[in-house]
Amino acid sequence: MDRIAKVSATERADLFLQSAAILRPERSPAIIEKDFWVCWSLHRIYDVLQLRPQLIFKGGTSLSKAYGVIARFSEDVDLSLSRRDLGFTDDRDPEESGISGKERRRRIDALVEACKKVIRDRFVPELRQDFASVIGTKGWSVELDENDPQTVIFSYPRSRLSEGLPEAIPPVVRLEMGARSDDWPAQERTLRPYAAEAYPDVFEAPSCQVHALDARRTFWEKVTLLHAEYHRPANKPVRNGLSRHYYDVYQLALHNVGEEALEDLGLLERVVAHKQLFFSSAWAQYETAVPGDIH
């Protein structure tokens, strides 16, 4: 992928236009361009930098790019840092049994702050340095989201195609990070950009390996998220982007991933227990997320 990242914006645009001619009507040139930079970012993170703490690729983009079980374009990248690699084990582990609710919240708050520090002081500087070694120093940026210190925004090198993106899909790659998620089960998966599907011979390395959260786990994560939203009080604002979770659950339910998840109720129980600890809510009613009562 690095060879394509290094060529001129005009050459890349030509490749993405030609790829769209093969992949149409599903993929527009601007979407193919953004998808390339999503995949290239993951390639640099996993294949080259091998950044630590260990990162788990999860969420909707993992379902589309790493597992191929949904068809929608998911442009944001969800990455979870291992709390073990951040040092939150033993007497710092929020999951330690027997501690008070207050102590658990204190440890979770400390975990979040440690995550922010690693992103700010290690991840962003290393990402900038590595990206610059391939694409130079001009025409792009890597910055922390001013509204969320756990989100990194890669404004990728634009071409004439960037103006073709829908308003809701800006020409940036959002790396949405955190450390409260569970990282089990996970597996090594291969992903490749749309352009490499159309023209694999143009790429010196058309794919990359990522460490992705198991799609069965993602199924139950989304089901329990929607279950919590069902119980959201009327006076609390509804979260944005719920429609994509309904779509993903529907698509997963049609796939053997959904069938396998439905047979693994122990995994559902693990997801519920984790959310009760790390994403506790007085109204989510996670305890009722059991077969027959899930909404």
mmCIF file of C-alpha atoms in Angstrom:
data_model
loop_
_atom_site.group_PDB
_atom_site.id
_atom_site.type_symbol
_atom_site.label_atom_id
_atom_site.label_comp_id
_atom_site.label_asym_id
_atom_site.label_seq_id
_atom_site.Cartn_x
_atom_site.Cartn_y
_atom_site.Cartn_z
ATOM 1 C CA MET A 1 0.000 0.000 0.000
ATOM 2 C CA ASP A 2 2.904 2.348 0.623
ATOM 3 C CA ARG A 3 3.676 2.609 -3.081
ATOM 4 C CA ILE A 4 0.186 3.961 -3.785
ATOM 5 C CA ALA A 5 0.430 6.336 -0.818
ATOM 6 C CA LYS A 6 3.655 7.776 -2.265
ATOM 7 C CA VAL A 7 2.469 8.500 -5.815
ATOM 8 C CA SER A 8 0.991 11.846 -6.801
ATOM 9 C CA ALA A 9 -2.575 12.776 -5.923
ATOM 10 C CA THR A 10 -3.385 12.732 -9.645
ATOM 11 C CA GLU A 11 -2.122 9.168 -10.063
ATOM 12 C CA ARG A 12 -4.059 8.006 -7.009
ATOM 13 C CA ALA A 13 -7.223 9.696 -8.256
ATOM 14 C CA ASP A 14 -6.843 7.948 -11.617
ATOM 15 C CA LEU A 15 -6.502 4.581 -9.867
ATOM 16 C CA PHE A 16 -9.565 5.208 -7.720
ATOM 17 C CA LEU A 17 -11.602 6.351 -10.734
ATOM 18 C CA GLN A 18 -10.655 3.221 -12.653
ATOM 19 C CA SER A 19 -11.434 1.090 -9.607
ATOM 20 C CA ALA A 20 -14.872 2.695 -9.347
ATOM 21 C CA ALA A 21 -15.552 1.803 -12.974
ATOM 22 C CA ILE A 22 -15.085 -1.850 -12.014
ATOM 23 C CA LEU A 23 -16.791 -1.751 -8.614
ATOM 24 C CA ARG A 24 -19.739 0.522 -9.506
ATOM 25 C CA PRO A 25 -22.458 1.136 -8.523
ATOM 26 C CA GLU A 26 -21.527 0.090 -5.009
ATOM 27 C CA ARG A 27 -18.445 2.297 -4.596
ATOM 28 C CA SER A 28 -17.868 5.880 -5.703
ATOM 29 C CA PRO A 29 -14.321 7.136 -6.456
ATOM 30 C CA ALA A 30 -14.350 9.351 -3.341
ATOM 31 C CA ILE A 31 -15.376 6.428 -1.119
ATOM 32 C CA ILE A 32 -12.664 4.244 -2.676
ATOM 33 C CA GLU A 33 -10.133 6.977 -1.928
ATOM 34 C CA LYS A 34 -11.177 7.278 1.714
ATOM 35 C CA ASP A 35 -11.251 3.511 2.100
ATOM 36 C CA PHE A 36 -7.666 3.354 0.864
ATOM 37 C CA TRP A 37 -6.507 5.737 3.585
ATOM 38 C CA VAL A 38 -8.478 3.796 6.231
ATOM 39 C CA CYS A 39 -6.688 0.607 5.198
ATOM 40 C CA TRP A 40 -3.313 2.311 4.834
ATOM 41 C CA SER A 41 -3.609 3.720 8.369
ATOM 42 C CA LEU A 42 -4.299 0.240 9.722
ATOM 43 C CA HIS A 43 -1.416 -1.164 7.670
ATOM 44 C CA ARG A 44 1.017 1.296 9.230
ATOM 45 C CA ILE A 45 -0.351 0.697 12.738
ATOM 46 C CA TYR A 46 -0.358 -3.106 12.615
ATOM 47 C CA ASP A 47 2.212 -4.174 10.003
ATOM 48 C CA VAL A 48 4.867 -1.519 10.516
ATOM 49 C CA LEU A 49 4.625 0.248 13.868
ATOM 50 C CA GLN A 50 3.229 -2.694 15.839
ATOM 51 C CA LEU A 51 2.387 -0.112 18.459
ATOM 52 C CA ARG A 52 2.046 -1.092 22.073
ATOM 53 C CA PRO A 53 -0.149 -1.197 24.101
ATOM 54 C CA GLN A 54 -1.777 -3.827 21.942
ATOM 55 C CA LEU A 55 -4.645 -2.480 19.874
ATOM 56 C CA ILE A 56 -7.834 -4.377 19.088
ATOM 57 C CA PHE A 57 -9.676 -3.412 15.893
ATOM 58 C CA LYS A 58 -13.413 -3.486 16.567
ATOM 59 C CA GLY A 59 -16.770 -1.947 15.643
ATOM 60 C CA GLY A 60 -18.595 -1.583 12.356
ATOM 61 C CA THR A 61 -15.489 -1.039 10.239
ATOM 62 C CA SER A 62 -14.070 -4.339 11.477
ATOM 63 C CA LEU A 63 -17.289 -6.053 10.406
ATOM 64 C CA SER A 64 -17.050 -4.668 6.873
ATOM 65 C CA LYS A 65 -13.287 -4.721 6.286
ATOM 66 C CA ALA A 66 -11.979 -7.590 8.440
ATOM 67 C CA TYR A 67 -14.971 -9.948 8.300
ATOM 68 C CA GLY A 68 -16.955 -8.890 5.228
ATOM 69 C CA VAL A 69 -20.279 -9.493 6.973
ATOM 70 C CA ILE A 70 -21.809 -6.060 6.345
ATOM 71 C CA ALA A 71 -21.847 -4.064 3.122
ATOM 72 C CA ARG A 72 -22.166 -0.477 4.335
ATOM 73 C CA PHE A 73 -19.141 1.816 4.176
ATOM 74 C CA SER A 74 -17.854 2.302 7.715
ATOM 75 C CA GLU A 75 -15.277 5.043 7.672
ATOM 76 C CA ASP A 76 -14.425 5.419 11.365
ATOM 77 C CA VAL A 77 -11.888 3.086 12.957
ATOM 78 C CA ASP A 78 -12.519 1.787 16.487
ATOM 79 C CA LEU A 79 -9.375 0.730 18.338
ATOM 80 C CA SER A 80 -9.195 -0.539 21.895
ATOM 81 C CA LEU A 81 -6.030 -0.372 23.990
ATOM 82 C CA SER A 82 -5.349 -3.233 26.367
ATOM 83 C CA ARG A 83 -5.743 -2.136 29.966
ATOM 84 C CA ARG A 84 -3.242 -4.849 30.924
ATOM 85 C CA ASP A 85 -0.589 -3.199 28.763
ATOM 86 C CA LEU A 86 -1.492 0.086 30.430
ATOM 87 C CA GLY A 87 -0.658 -1.481 33.789
ATOM 88 C CA PHE A 88 -4.194 -1.925 35.125
ATOM 89 C CA THR A 89 -3.854 -5.379 36.648
ATOM 90 C CA ASP A 90 -3.983 -6.766 40.184
ATOM 91 C CA ASP A 91 -4.677 -3.926 42.638
ATOM 92 C CA ARG A 92 -5.310 -1.493 39.748
ATOM 93 C CA ASP A 93 -7.720 -3.760 37.865
ATOM 94 C CA PRO A 94 -11.272 -2.339 37.766
ATOM 95 C CA GLU A 95 -12.567 -5.917 37.487
ATOM 96 C CA GLU A 96 -11.064 -7.028 40.795
ATOM 97 C CA SER A 97 -13.735 -8.689 42.887
ATOM 98 C CA GLY A 98 -14.646 -7.418 46.317
ATOM 99 C CA ILE A 99 -13.876 -3.739 45.751
ATOM 100 C CA SER A 100 -16.455 -1.030 46.373
ATOM 101 C CA GLY A 101 -18.337 0.725 43.616
ATOM 102 C CA LYS A 102 -16.509 3.940 44.466
ATOM 103 C CA GLU A 103 -13.117 2.258 44.165
ATOM 104 C CA ARG A 104 -14.129 0.662 40.858
ATOM 105 C CA ARG A 105 -15.137 4.037 39.450
ATOM 106 C CA ARG A 106 -11.854 5.533 40.654
ATOM 107 C CA ARG A 107 -9.887 2.829 38.847
ATOM 108 C CA ILE A 108 -11.925 3.232 35.661
ATOM 109 C CA ASP A 109 -11.378 6.999 35.752
ATOM 110 C CA ALA A 110 -7.643 6.410 36.191
ATOM 111 C CA LEU A 111 -7.693 3.969 33.266
ATOM 112 C CA VAL A 112 -9.352 6.536 31.018
ATOM 113 C CA GLU A 113 -6.782 9.180 31.966
ATOM 114 C CA ALA A 114 -3.914 6.752 31.341
ATOM 115 C CA CYS A 115 -5.390 5.970 27.933
ATOM 116 C CA LYS A 116 -5.587 9.669 27.063
ATOM 117 C CA LYS A 117 -1.961 10.145 28.081
ATOM 118 C CA VAL A 118 -0.713 7.247 25.937
ATOM 119 C CA ILE A 119 -2.659 8.524 22.934
ATOM 120 C CA ARG A 120 -1.387 12.085 23.384
ATOM 121 C CA ASP A 121 2.229 11.378 24.332
ATOM 122 C CA ARG A 122 3.012 8.184 22.391
ATOM 123 C CA PHE A 123 0.466 7.227 19.782
ATOM 124 C CA VAL A 124 0.054 10.594 18.042
ATOM 125 C CA PRO A 125 3.790 11.464 17.904
ATOM 126 C CA GLU A 126 4.711 7.980 16.631
ATOM 127 C CA LEU A 127 1.933 8.081 14.059
ATOM 128 C CA ARG A 128 3.058 11.473 12.769
ATOM 129 C CA GLN A 129 6.659 10.366 12.494
ATOM 130 C CA ASP A 130 5.791 7.122 10.753
ATOM 131 C CA PHE A 131 3.319 8.651 8.297
ATOM 132 C CA ALA A 132 5.840 11.356 7.397
ATOM 133 C CA SER A 133 8.419 8.688 6.527
ATOM 134 C CA VAL A 134 6.122 7.533 3.716
ATOM 135 C CA ILE A 135 4.047 10.509 2.541
ATOM 136 C CA GLY A 136 6.252 13.439 3.529
ATOM 137 C CA THR A 137 5.206 16.265 5.795
ATOM 138 C CA LYS A 138 2.823 18.334 3.681
ATOM 139 C CA GLY A 139 -0.825 17.986 2.716
ATOM 140 C CA TRP A 140 -1.989 15.947 5.695
ATOM 141 C CA SER A 141 -2.187 16.068 9.483
ATOM 142 C CA VAL A 142 -2.667 13.871 12.531
ATOM 143 C CA GLU A 143 -4.361 15.671 15.409
ATOM 144 C CA LEU A 144 -6.332 14.942 18.543
ATOM 145 C CA ASP A 145 -10.028 15.676 18.257
ATOM 146 C CA GLU A 146 -10.555 18.884 20.216
ATOM 147 C CA ASN A 147 -13.840 17.484 21.532
ATOM 148 C CA ASP A 148 -12.549 14.014 22.430
ATOM 149 C CA PRO A 149 -8.957 13.424 23.599
ATOM 150 C CA GLN A 150 -9.338 9.699 22.875
ATOM 151 C CA THR A 151 -9.996 10.272 19.163
ATOM 152 C CA VAL A 152 -7.234 10.884 16.618
ATOM 153 C CA ILE A 153 -8.085 12.545 13.303
ATOM 154 C CA PHE A 154 -5.978 11.784 10.236
ATOM 155 C CA SER A 155 -6.693 14.378 7.543
ATOM 156 C CA TYR A 156 -5.344 12.379 4.637
ATOM 157 C CA PRO A 157 -3.741 13.756 1.441
ATOM 158 C CA ARG A 158 -6.629 14.872 -0.714
ATOM 159 C CA SER A 159 -7.109 14.624 -4.445
ATOM 160 C CA ARG A 160 -9.681 16.057 -6.803
ATOM 161 C CA LEU A 161 -11.990 13.229 -5.710
ATOM 162 C CA SER A 162 -12.368 14.433 -2.123
ATOM 163 C CA GLU A 163 -15.080 16.894 -3.088
ATOM 164 C CA GLY A 164 -17.235 13.945 -4.137
ATOM 165 C CA LEU A 165 -17.736 12.724 -0.581
ATOM 166 C CA PRO A 166 -21.198 13.127 0.958
ATOM 167 C CA GLU A 167 -21.388 15.890 3.557
ATOM 168 C CA ALA A 168 -21.812 13.301 6.292
ATOM 169 C CA ILE A 169 -18.513 11.611 5.344
ATOM 170 C CA PRO A 170 -15.639 14.115 5.702
ATOM 171 C CA PRO A 171 -12.223 13.449 4.077
ATOM 172 C CA VAL A 172 -10.610 12.343 7.325
ATOM 173 C CA VAL A 173 -9.996 9.030 9.067
ATOM 174 C CA ARG A 174 -11.187 9.051 12.670
ATOM 175 C CA LEU A 175 -9.320 6.674 14.960
ATOM 176 C CA GLU A 176 -11.707 6.354 17.900
ATOM 177 C CA MET A 177 -9.794 4.840 20.786
ATOM 178 C CA GLY A 178 -10.355 3.806 24.371
ATOM 179 C CA ALA A 179 -9.372 1.256 27.002
ATOM 180 C CA ARG A 180 -12.623 0.217 28.687
ATOM 181 C CA SER A 181 -13.569 -2.467 26.159
ATOM 182 C CA ASP A 182 -12.983 -6.179 26.632
ATOM 183 C CA ASP A 183 -10.550 -7.659 24.099
ATOM 184 C CA TRP A 184 -11.746 -11.281 24.109
ATOM 185 C CA PRO A 185 -12.256 -13.139 21.881
ATOM 186 C CA ALA A 186 -10.148 -11.714 19.063
ATOM 187 C CA GLN A 187 -8.383 -13.112 16.016
ATOM 188 C CA GLU A 188 -5.984 -12.208 13.221
ATOM 189 C CA ARG A 189 -7.814 -11.061 10.103
ATOM 190 C CA THR A 190 -6.798 -9.825 6.660
ATOM 191 C CA LEU A 191 -8.202 -6.712 5.032
ATOM 192 C CA ARG A 192 -7.565 -4.926 1.763
ATOM 193 C CA PRO A 193 -8.698 -1.636 0.230
ATOM 194 C CA TYR A 194 -11.383 -1.581 -2.452
ATOM 195 C CA ALA A 195 -8.815 -0.395 -4.999
ATOM 196 C CA ALA A 196 -6.754 -3.537 -4.355
ATOM 197 C CA GLU A 197 -9.826 -5.661 -5.034
ATOM 198 C CA ALA A 198 -10.118 -4.006 -8.446
ATOM 199 C CA TYR A 199 -6.391 -3.842 -9.265
ATOM 200 C CA PRO A 200 -4.416 -6.166 -6.960
ATOM 201 C CA ASP A 201 -1.346 -6.195 -9.218
ATOM 202 C CA VAL A 202 -0.873 -2.436 -8.774
ATOM 203 C CA PHE A 203 -0.145 -2.944 -5.070
ATOM 204 C CA GLU A 204 3.168 -4.284 -3.811
ATOM 205 C CA ALA A 205 1.245 -5.456 -0.718
ATOM 206 C CA PRO A 206 -2.520 -5.419 -1.359
ATOM 207 C CA SER A 207 -3.561 -6.470 2.156
ATOM 208 C CA CYS A 208 -2.614 -6.188 5.811
ATOM 209 C CA GLN A 209 -3.129 -8.162 8.993
ATOM 210 C CA VAL A 210 -5.097 -6.753 11.913
ATOM 211 C CA HIS A 211 -5.973 -8.055 15.366
ATOM 212 C CA ALA A 212 -9.769 -7.826 15.342
ATOM 213 C CA LEU A 213 -12.435 -8.410 17.947
ATOM 214 C CA ASP A 214 -14.422 -11.523 17.105
ATOM 215 C CA ALA A 215 -17.530 -10.668 15.071
ATOM 216 C CA ARG A 216 -19.674 -12.775 17.432
ATOM 217 C CA ARG A 217 -18.623 -10.497 20.281
ATOM 218 C CA THR A 218 -19.451 -7.432 18.177
ATOM 219 C CA PHE A 219 -22.915 -8.884 17.561
ATOM 220 C CA TRP A 220 -23.644 -9.069 21.291
ATOM 221 C CA GLU A 221 -22.020 -5.669 21.914
ATOM 222 C CA LYS A 222 -24.444 -4.088 19.463
ATOM 223 C CA VAL A 223 -27.459 -6.077 20.679
ATOM 224 C CA THR A 224 -26.876 -4.983 24.277
ATOM 225 C CA LEU A 225 -26.283 -1.389 23.162
ATOM 226 C CA LEU A 226 -29.688 -1.376 21.470
ATOM 227 C CA HIS A 227 -31.217 -3.092 24.510
ATOM 228 C CA ALA A 228 -29.929 -0.236 26.674
ATOM 229 C CA GLU A 229 -31.265 2.344 24.217
ATOM 230 C CA TYR A 230 -34.708 0.747 24.418
ATOM 231 C CA HIS A 231 -34.699 1.552 28.138
ATOM 232 C CA ARG A 232 -33.351 5.093 27.742
ATOM 233 C CA PRO A 233 -35.610 7.535 29.662
ATOM 234 C CA ALA A 234 -37.587 9.976 27.551
ATOM 235 C CA ASN A 235 -35.810 12.933 29.153
ATOM 236 C CA LYS A 236 -32.379 11.741 28.029
ATOM 237 C CA PRO A 237 -31.281 12.606 24.463
ATOM 238 C CA VAL A 238 -31.015 9.678 22.059
ATOM 239 C CA ARG A 239 -27.467 8.935 20.910
ATOM 240 C CA ASN A 240 -26.548 9.594 17.294
ATOM 241 C CA GLY A 241 -26.041 6.878 14.694
ATOM 242 C CA LEU A 242 -28.377 4.231 16.084
ATOM 243 C CA SER A 243 -29.569 3.231 12.622
ATOM 244 C CA ARG A 244 -26.191 1.728 11.733
ATOM 245 C CA HIS A 245 -26.340 -0.568 14.768
ATOM 246 C CA TYR A 246 -29.795 -1.833 13.769
ATOM 247 C CA TYR A 247 -28.481 -2.445 10.254
ATOM 248 C CA ASP A 248 -25.400 -4.273 11.523
ATOM 249 C CA VAL A 249 -27.385 -6.514 13.879
ATOM 250 C CA TYR A 250 -29.810 -7.353 11.067
ATOM 251 C CA GLN A 251 -26.980 -8.232 8.682
ATOM 252 C CA LEU A 252 -25.173 -10.284 11.307
ATOM 253 C CA ALA A 253 -28.384 -12.157 12.137
ATOM 254 C CA LEU A 254 -28.591 -13.234 8.486
ATOM 255 C CA HIS A 255 -24.991 -14.447 8.564
ATOM 256 C CA ASN A 256 -23.565 -17.552 10.199
ATOM 257 C CA VAL A 257 -21.779 -15.176 12.604
ATOM 258 C CA GLY A 258 -25.151 -14.278 14.084
ATOM 259 C CA GLU A 259 -26.194 -17.913 14.280
ATOM 260 C CA GLU A 260 -22.985 -18.827 16.092
ATOM 261 C CA ALA A 261 -23.383 -15.892 18.479
ATOM 262 C CA LEU A 262 -26.939 -16.923 19.334
ATOM 263 C CA GLU A 263 -25.636 -20.353 20.283
ATOM 264 C CA ASP A 264 -22.994 -18.831 22.569
ATOM 265 C CA LEU A 265 -25.011 -17.379 25.428
ATOM 266 C CA GLY A 266 -21.942 -17.502 27.629
ATOM 267 C CA LEU A 267 -20.471 -14.779 25.438
ATOM 268 C CA LEU A 268 -23.632 -12.709 25.916
ATOM 269 C CA GLU A 269 -23.269 -13.109 29.674
ATOM 270 C CA ARG A 270 -19.652 -11.942 29.477
ATOM 271 C CA VAL A 271 -20.647 -8.866 27.443
ATOM 272 C CA VAL A 272 -23.402 -8.003 29.924
ATOM 273 C CA ALA A 273 -21.105 -8.439 32.937
ATOM 274 C CA HIS A 274 -18.464 -6.244 31.326
ATOM 275 C CA LYS A 275 -20.906 -3.465 30.501
ATOM 276 C CA GLN A 276 -22.342 -3.533 34.002
ATOM 277 C CA LEU A 277 -18.846 -2.854 35.346
ATOM 278 C CA PHE A 278 -17.311 -0.509 32.773
ATOM 279 C CA PHE A 279 -20.373 1.211 31.296
ATOM 280 C CA SER A 280 -22.729 1.153 34.255
ATOM 281 C CA SER A 281 -26.047 2.935 33.908
ATOM 282 C CA ALA A 282 -28.969 3.294 36.268
ATOM 283 C CA TRP A 283 -31.465 2.847 33.443
ATOM 284 C CA ALA A 284 -29.807 0.516 30.871
ATOM 285 C CA GLN A 285 -31.196 -2.632 32.565
ATOM 286 C CA TYR A 286 -28.344 -4.809 31.322
ATOM 287 C CA GLU A 287 -29.429 -7.468 33.808
ATOM 288 C CA THR A 288 -32.536 -8.079 31.677
ATOM 289 C CA ALA A 289 -30.476 -8.669 28.516
ATOM 290 C CA VAL A 290 -31.251 -12.379 28.515
ATOM 291 C CA PRO A 291 -32.997 -14.571 25.934
ATOM 292 C CA GLY A 292 -36.678 -13.709 25.867
ATOM 293 C CA ASP A 293 -36.254 -10.252 27.396
ATOM 294 C CA ILE A 294 -33.807 -8.532 25.037
ATOM 295 C CA HIS A 295 -35.334 -5.536 23.285
#
